[in-house]
mmCIF file of C-alpha atoms in Angstrom:
data_model
loop_
_atom_site.group_PDB
_atom_site.id
_atom_site.type_symbol
_atom_site.label_atom_id
_atom_site.label_comp_id
_atom_site.label_asym_id
_atom_site.label_seq_id
_atom_site.Cartn_x
_atom_site.Cartn_y
_atom_site.Cartn_z
ATOM 1 C CA ASP A 19 19.112 -2.738 -7.659
ATOM 2 C CA ALA A 20 17.365 -4.280 -4.694
ATOM 3 C CA MET A 21 13.739 -4.748 -5.513
ATOM 4 C CA VAL A 22 10.427 -6.557 -5.218
ATOM 5 C CA ILE A 23 9.542 -8.602 -8.291
ATOM 6 C CA GLN A 24 6.134 -9.984 -9.169
ATOM 7 C CA ASN A 25 5.462 -12.542 -11.861
ATOM 8 C CA PRO A 26 3.537 -12.615 -14.001
ATOM 9 C CA ARG A 27 2.463 -8.993 -14.435
ATOM 10 C CA TYR A 28 -0.798 -10.119 -16.004
ATOM 11 C CA GLN A 29 -2.546 -13.397 -15.289
ATOM 12 C CA VAL A 30 -5.714 -14.726 -16.871
ATOM 13 C CA THR A 31 -7.473 -17.700 -15.356
ATOM 14 C CA GLN A 32 -10.833 -19.372 -15.666
ATOM 15 C CA PHE A 33 -13.555 -19.381 -13.082
ATOM 16 C CA GLY A 34 -12.715 -22.052 -10.527
ATOM 17 C CA LYS A 35 -9.256 -22.850 -11.922
ATOM 18 C CA PRO A 36 -6.504 -22.579 -9.292
ATOM 19 C CA VAL A 37 -3.915 -19.905 -9.868
ATOM 20 C CA THR A 38 -0.643 -18.984 -8.171
ATOM 21 C CA LEU A 39 0.949 -15.562 -8.120
ATOM 22 C CA SER A 40 4.573 -15.175 -7.144
ATOM 23 C CA CYS A 41 6.660 -12.529 -5.452
ATOM 24 C CA SER A 42 10.382 -12.393 -4.834
ATOM 25 C CA GLN A 43 12.564 -9.849 -3.105
ATOM 26 C CA THR A 44 16.254 -9.039 -3.085
ATOM 27 C CA LEU A 45 15.978 -6.712 -0.077
ATOM 28 C CA ASN A 46 16.384 -9.476 2.510
ATOM 29 C CA HIS A 47 13.418 -8.070 4.401
ATOM 30 C CA ASN A 48 11.817 -10.028 7.212
ATOM 31 C CA VAL A 49 8.223 -9.165 6.420
ATOM 32 C CA MET A 50 6.280 -9.888 3.235
ATOM 33 C CA TYR A 51 2.713 -8.812 2.537
ATOM 34 C CA TRP A 52 -0.002 -9.562 0.009
ATOM 35 C CA TYR A 53 -2.593 -6.916 -0.817
ATOM 36 C CA GLN A 54 -5.647 -7.043 -3.059
ATOM 37 C CA GLN A 55 -6.612 -3.828 -4.823
ATOM 38 C CA LYS A 56 -9.802 -3.463 -6.808
ATOM 39 C CA SER A 57 -10.387 -0.576 -9.148
ATOM 40 C CA SER A 58 -10.364 2.842 -7.412
ATOM 41 C CA GLN A 59 -10.277 1.195 -3.995
ATOM 42 C CA ALA A 60 -7.700 1.069 -1.257
ATOM 43 C CA PRO A 61 -5.214 -1.791 -1.234
ATOM 44 C CA LYS A 62 -6.564 -4.352 1.217
ATOM 45 C CA LEU A 63 -4.191 -6.495 3.248
ATOM 46 C CA LEU A 64 -4.819 -10.213 2.802
ATOM 47 C CA PHE A 65 -2.023 -11.618 4.970
ATOM 48 C CA HIS A 66 1.590 -11.163 5.866
ATOM 49 C CA TYR A 67 4.567 -13.205 6.946
ATOM 50 C CA TYR A 68 6.980 -12.123 9.625
ATOM 51 C CA ASP A 69 9.835 -14.451 8.732
ATOM 52 C CA LYS A 70 8.021 -17.808 8.693
ATOM 53 C CA ASP A 71 5.169 -16.729 10.931
ATOM 54 C CA PHE A 72 1.970 -16.479 8.894
ATOM 55 C CA ASN A 73 -0.643 -13.877 9.836
ATOM 56 C CA ASN A 74 -4.040 -13.985 8.188
ATOM 57 C CA GLU A 75 -6.368 -11.010 8.210
ATOM 58 C CA ALA A 76 -9.697 -11.919 9.787
ATOM 59 C CA ASP A 77 -11.735 -11.175 6.677
ATOM 60 C CA THR A 78 -9.443 -12.833 4.126
ATOM 61 C CA PRO A 79 -11.477 -15.558 2.388
ATOM 62 C CA ASP A 80 -10.408 -19.168 2.864
ATOM 63 C CA ASN A 81 -10.044 -19.335 -0.903
ATOM 64 C CA PHE A 82 -6.779 -17.416 -0.519
ATOM 65 C CA GLN A 83 -3.697 -19.164 0.782
ATOM 66 C CA SER A 84 -0.054 -18.210 0.941
ATOM 67 C CA ARG A 85 3.337 -19.883 1.140
ATOM 68 C CA ARG A 86 6.746 -18.508 2.006
ATOM 69 C CA PRO A 87 9.284 -21.257 1.371
ATOM 70 C CA ASN A 88 12.261 -19.001 2.109
ATOM 71 C CA THR A 89 13.130 -15.375 2.861
ATOM 72 C CA SER A 90 13.112 -14.342 -0.768
ATOM 73 C CA PHE A 91 9.911 -15.853 -2.125
ATOM 74 C CA CYS A 92 6.242 -15.638 -1.261
ATOM 75 C CA PHE A 93 3.318 -17.112 -3.189
ATOM 76 C CA LEU A 94 -0.367 -16.322 -3.280
ATOM 77 C CA ASP A 95 -2.587 -19.281 -4.132
ATOM 78 C CA ILE A 96 -6.204 -18.745 -5.106
ATOM 79 C CA ARG A 97 -7.805 -22.151 -4.945
ATOM 80 C CA SER A 98 -11.045 -21.506 -6.814
ATOM 81 C CA PRO A 99 -11.068 -18.015 -8.299
ATOM 82 C CA GLY A 100 -14.410 -16.335 -8.669
ATOM 83 C CA LEU A 101 -15.284 -13.343 -10.806
ATOM 84 C CA GLY A 102 -15.042 -11.170 -7.709
ATOM 85 C CA ASP A 103 -11.386 -12.082 -7.272
ATOM 86 C CA ALA A 104 -10.377 -10.169 -10.383
ATOM 87 C CA ALA A 105 -8.104 -7.450 -9.057
ATOM 88 C CA MET A 106 -4.558 -6.153 -8.837
ATOM 89 C CA TYR A 107 -2.505 -8.152 -6.355
ATOM 90 C CA LEU A 108 0.353 -6.279 -4.749
ATOM 91 C CA CYS A 109 3.258 -7.825 -2.900
ATOM 92 C CA ALA A 110 5.214 -5.703 -0.451
ATOM 93 C CA THR A 111 8.097 -6.133 1.955
ATOM 94 C CA SER A 112 9.453 -4.315 4.975
ATOM 95 C CA ARG A 113 12.585 -4.833 7.025
ATOM 96 C CA GLU A 114 10.636 -4.944 10.262
ATOM 97 C CA GLN A 115 7.249 -3.741 11.461
ATOM 98 C CA GLY A 116 6.582 -0.510 13.226
ATOM 99 C CA PHE A 117 7.358 3.124 12.621
ATOM 100 C CA GLY A 118 10.259 3.777 10.309
ATOM 101 C CA ASN A 119 9.746 0.562 8.389
ATOM 102 C CA GLU A 120 7.985 1.620 5.258
ATOM 103 C CA GLN A 121 6.823 -1.000 2.803
ATOM 104 C CA PHE A 122 8.412 -1.566 -0.586
ATOM 105 C CA PHE A 123 5.956 -2.669 -3.235
ATOM 106 C CA GLY A 124 6.266 -4.739 -6.352
ATOM 107 C CA PRO A 125 4.568 -3.622 -9.579
ATOM 108 C CA GLY A 126 1.592 -5.911 -9.005
ATOM 109 C CA THR A 127 -0.061 -8.747 -10.892
ATOM 110 C CA ARG A 128 -3.368 -7.973 -12.547
ATOM 111 C CA LEU A 129 -5.609 -11.020 -12.364
ATOM 112 C CA THR A 130 -8.449 -11.513 -14.816
ATOM 113 C CA VAL A 131 -11.005 -14.251 -14.186
ATOM 114 C CA LEU A 132 -12.999 -15.427 -17.190
ATOM 115 C CA ASP B 21 -16.192 0.626 7.134
ATOM 116 C CA GLN B 22 -13.372 2.795 5.825
ATOM 117 C CA GLN B 23 -10.923 3.608 8.567
ATOM 118 C CA VAL B 24 -8.811 5.781 6.268
ATOM 119 C CA LYS B 25 -10.618 8.142 3.935
ATOM 120 C CA GLN B 26 -9.443 10.265 1.057
ATOM 121 C CA ASN B 27 -12.548 12.093 0.037
ATOM 122 C CA SER B 28 -11.200 13.672 -3.119
ATOM 123 C CA PRO B 29 -10.785 11.041 -5.847
ATOM 124 C CA SER B 30 -8.957 13.524 -8.034
ATOM 125 C CA LEU B 31 -7.247 16.906 -7.918
ATOM 126 C CA SER B 32 -5.888 19.157 -10.669
ATOM 127 C CA VAL B 33 -3.289 21.822 -9.964
ATOM 128 C CA GLN B 34 -1.307 24.190 -12.124
ATOM 129 C CA GLU B 35 2.439 23.635 -12.325
ATOM 130 C CA GLY B 36 4.281 25.715 -9.741
ATOM 131 C CA ARG B 37 1.292 25.996 -7.415
ATOM 132 C CA ILE B 38 0.687 24.121 -4.181
ATOM 133 C CA SER B 39 -1.025 20.727 -4.151
ATOM 134 C CA ILE B 40 -2.845 19.782 -0.958
ATOM 135 C CA LEU B 41 -4.015 16.214 -0.547
ATOM 136 C CA ASN B 42 -6.184 15.363 2.429
ATOM 137 C CA CYS B 43 -6.710 12.239 4.477
ATOM 138 C CA ASP B 44 -9.006 11.512 7.426
ATOM 139 C CA TYR B 45 -8.949 8.546 9.745
ATOM 140 C CA THR B 46 -11.350 7.182 12.303
ATOM 141 C CA ASN B 47 -9.292 4.840 14.473
ATOM 142 C CA SER B 48 -7.642 6.587 17.401
ATOM 143 C CA MET B 49 -5.209 3.656 17.750
ATOM 144 C CA PHE B 50 -3.345 4.785 14.648
ATOM 145 C CA ASP B 51 -0.176 6.564 15.625
ATOM 146 C CA TYR B 52 1.856 6.761 12.468
ATOM 147 C CA PHE B 53 0.986 7.683 8.970
ATOM 148 C CA LEU B 54 2.562 7.412 5.564
ATOM 149 C CA TRP B 55 2.026 8.728 2.093
ATOM 150 C CA TYR B 56 2.731 6.640 -0.984
ATOM 151 C CA LYS B 57 2.837 7.716 -4.606
ATOM 152 C CA LYS B 58 1.841 5.393 -7.439
ATOM 153 C CA TYR B 59 2.518 5.803 -11.134
ATOM 154 C CA PRO B 60 0.606 3.689 -13.687
ATOM 155 C CA ALA B 61 1.943 0.143 -14.099
ATOM 156 C CA GLU B 62 4.157 0.515 -11.008
ATOM 157 C CA GLY B 63 3.722 -0.371 -7.376
ATOM 158 C CA PRO B 64 3.267 2.350 -4.754
ATOM 159 C CA THR B 65 6.477 3.982 -3.569
ATOM 160 C CA PHE B 66 7.013 5.485 -0.140
ATOM 161 C CA LEU B 67 7.021 9.254 -0.049
ATOM 162 C CA ILE B 68 6.967 10.575 3.514
ATOM 163 C CA SER B 69 5.799 9.558 6.974
ATOM 164 C CA ILE B 70 4.882 11.131 10.278
ATOM 165 C CA SER B 71 4.603 9.845 13.808
ATOM 166 C CA SER B 72 1.818 11.037 16.066
ATOM 167 C CA ILE B 73 4.325 12.700 18.372
ATOM 168 C CA LYS B 74 4.897 15.298 15.654
ATOM 169 C CA ASP B 75 2.527 17.583 13.835
ATOM 170 C CA LYS B 76 4.705 18.287 10.827
ATOM 171 C CA ASN B 77 7.355 16.531 8.800
ATOM 172 C CA GLU B 78 9.097 18.039 5.830
ATOM 173 C CA ASP B 79 11.192 16.489 3.059
ATOM 174 C CA GLY B 80 12.113 18.802 0.242
ATOM 175 C CA ARG B 81 8.988 19.855 -1.625
ATOM 176 C CA PHE B 82 6.810 17.514 0.445
ATOM 177 C CA THR B 83 5.368 18.337 3.856
ATOM 178 C CA VAL B 84 2.929 16.263 5.855
ATOM 179 C CA PHE B 85 0.803 17.865 8.546
ATOM 180 C CA LEU B 86 -0.979 15.902 11.255
ATOM 181 C CA ASN B 87 -3.895 17.143 13.326
ATOM 182 C CA LYS B 88 -4.541 14.409 15.878
ATOM 183 C CA SER B 89 -7.547 16.025 17.481
ATOM 184 C CA ALA B 90 -9.260 16.243 14.096
ATOM 185 C CA LYS B 91 -7.906 12.858 12.975
ATOM 186 C CA HIS B 92 -6.745 14.556 9.819
ATOM 187 C CA LEU B 93 -3.528 14.700 7.859
ATOM 188 C CA SER B 94 -2.558 16.468 4.705
ATOM 189 C CA LEU B 95 0.259 16.298 2.186
ATOM 190 C CA HIS B 96 1.495 19.561 0.712
ATOM 191 C CA ILE B 97 3.563 19.597 -2.449
ATOM 192 C CA VAL B 98 5.125 22.910 -3.322
ATOM 193 C CA PRO B 99 5.927 23.790 -5.980
ATOM 194 C CA SER B 100 3.998 21.144 -7.896
ATOM 195 C CA GLN B 101 5.665 19.669 -10.976
ATOM 196 C CA PRO B 102 4.199 17.660 -13.859
ATOM 197 C CA GLY B 103 6.197 14.635 -12.657
ATOM 198 C CA ASP B 104 4.150 14.709 -9.458
ATOM 199 C CA SER B 105 1.103 13.548 -11.416
ATOM 200 C CA ALA B 106 0.243 10.205 -9.835
ATOM 201 C CA VAL B 107 -2.155 8.551 -7.410
ATOM 202 C CA TYR B 108 -1.365 9.352 -3.778
ATOM 203 C CA PHE B 109 -2.317 6.914 -1.043
ATOM 204 C CA CYS B 110 -2.537 7.758 2.619
ATOM 205 C CA ALA B 111 -1.828 4.855 5.009
ATOM 206 C CA ALA B 112 -2.123 4.518 8.765
ATOM 207 C CA SER B 113 -0.829 2.089 11.332
ATOM 208 C CA GLY B 114 0.052 1.814 14.987
ATOM 209 C CA ASP B 115 1.997 -0.289 17.422
ATOM 210 C CA ASN B 116 -1.241 -1.010 19.205
ATOM 211 C CA TYR B 117 -2.968 -1.798 15.936
ATOM 212 C CA GLY B 118 -0.820 -4.755 15.030
ATOM 213 C CA GLN B 119 1.551 -2.628 12.988
ATOM 214 C CA ASN B 120 -0.144 -3.376 9.684
ATOM 215 C CA PHE B 121 -1.125 -0.577 7.382
ATOM 216 C CA VAL B 122 -4.621 0.495 6.421
ATOM 217 C CA PHE B 123 -4.702 2.356 3.140
ATOM 218 C CA GLY B 124 -7.050 5.008 1.841
ATOM 219 C CA PRO B 125 -8.526 4.724 -1.667
ATOM 220 C CA GLY B 126 -6.129 7.258 -3.151
ATOM 221 C CA THR B 127 -6.324 10.675 -4.787
ATOM 222 C CA ARG B 128 -5.282 11.116 -8.401
ATOM 223 C CA LEU B 129 -3.230 14.306 -8.740
ATOM 224 C CA SER B 130 -2.806 15.920 -12.135
ATOM 225 C CA VAL B 131 -0.310 18.745 -12.395
ATOM 226 C CA LEU B 132 -0.987 20.761 -15.495
ATOM 227 C CA PRO B 133 1.882 22.464 -17.325
#
């Protein structure tokens, strides 16, 4: 089955220790997204890639970076995690942007910062 | 500043009855809207969408209504089934908004047998 895969499902890191979350897709979609979701809040878009074009949301902290080495993979790097970065991180893909192109989500990675 | 609001954090409905989930938005540049359903330990899955040129879209037991003048949309599920118990997210976007989605905080629906 075509899908969006996130590894690991649970990640524990220490305050200030860099961490990388990974996402892969078998859908061959052009667009990949990273969202941060804190408890009982709306998923918040951090950035997205249209193919290799990187688009950063204006309020995404500099602490968050992303890489998309190829169509299938996208990584979220948190350079110096703080306690406030503990959240669920959701990866999503869509074939294109615009109406009719709904997003397909992975199961998420829950990040704990000690 | 929440651009997409779901003012009911939770909703309980008896099996077989209608579930109505509401969503309000503030940005008039949004011109299409989606509903996603999320089960525990899974990512959100797409349920139904509507473009602003329509005021209703129906797919089986699910119907979305859009009232542009009120900046309000609702998702109707009828009849409700226990398997519909999940968190429902409303999302909005628009070609003039950069085509990215803004999500609401979600409403947890519990369908009681």
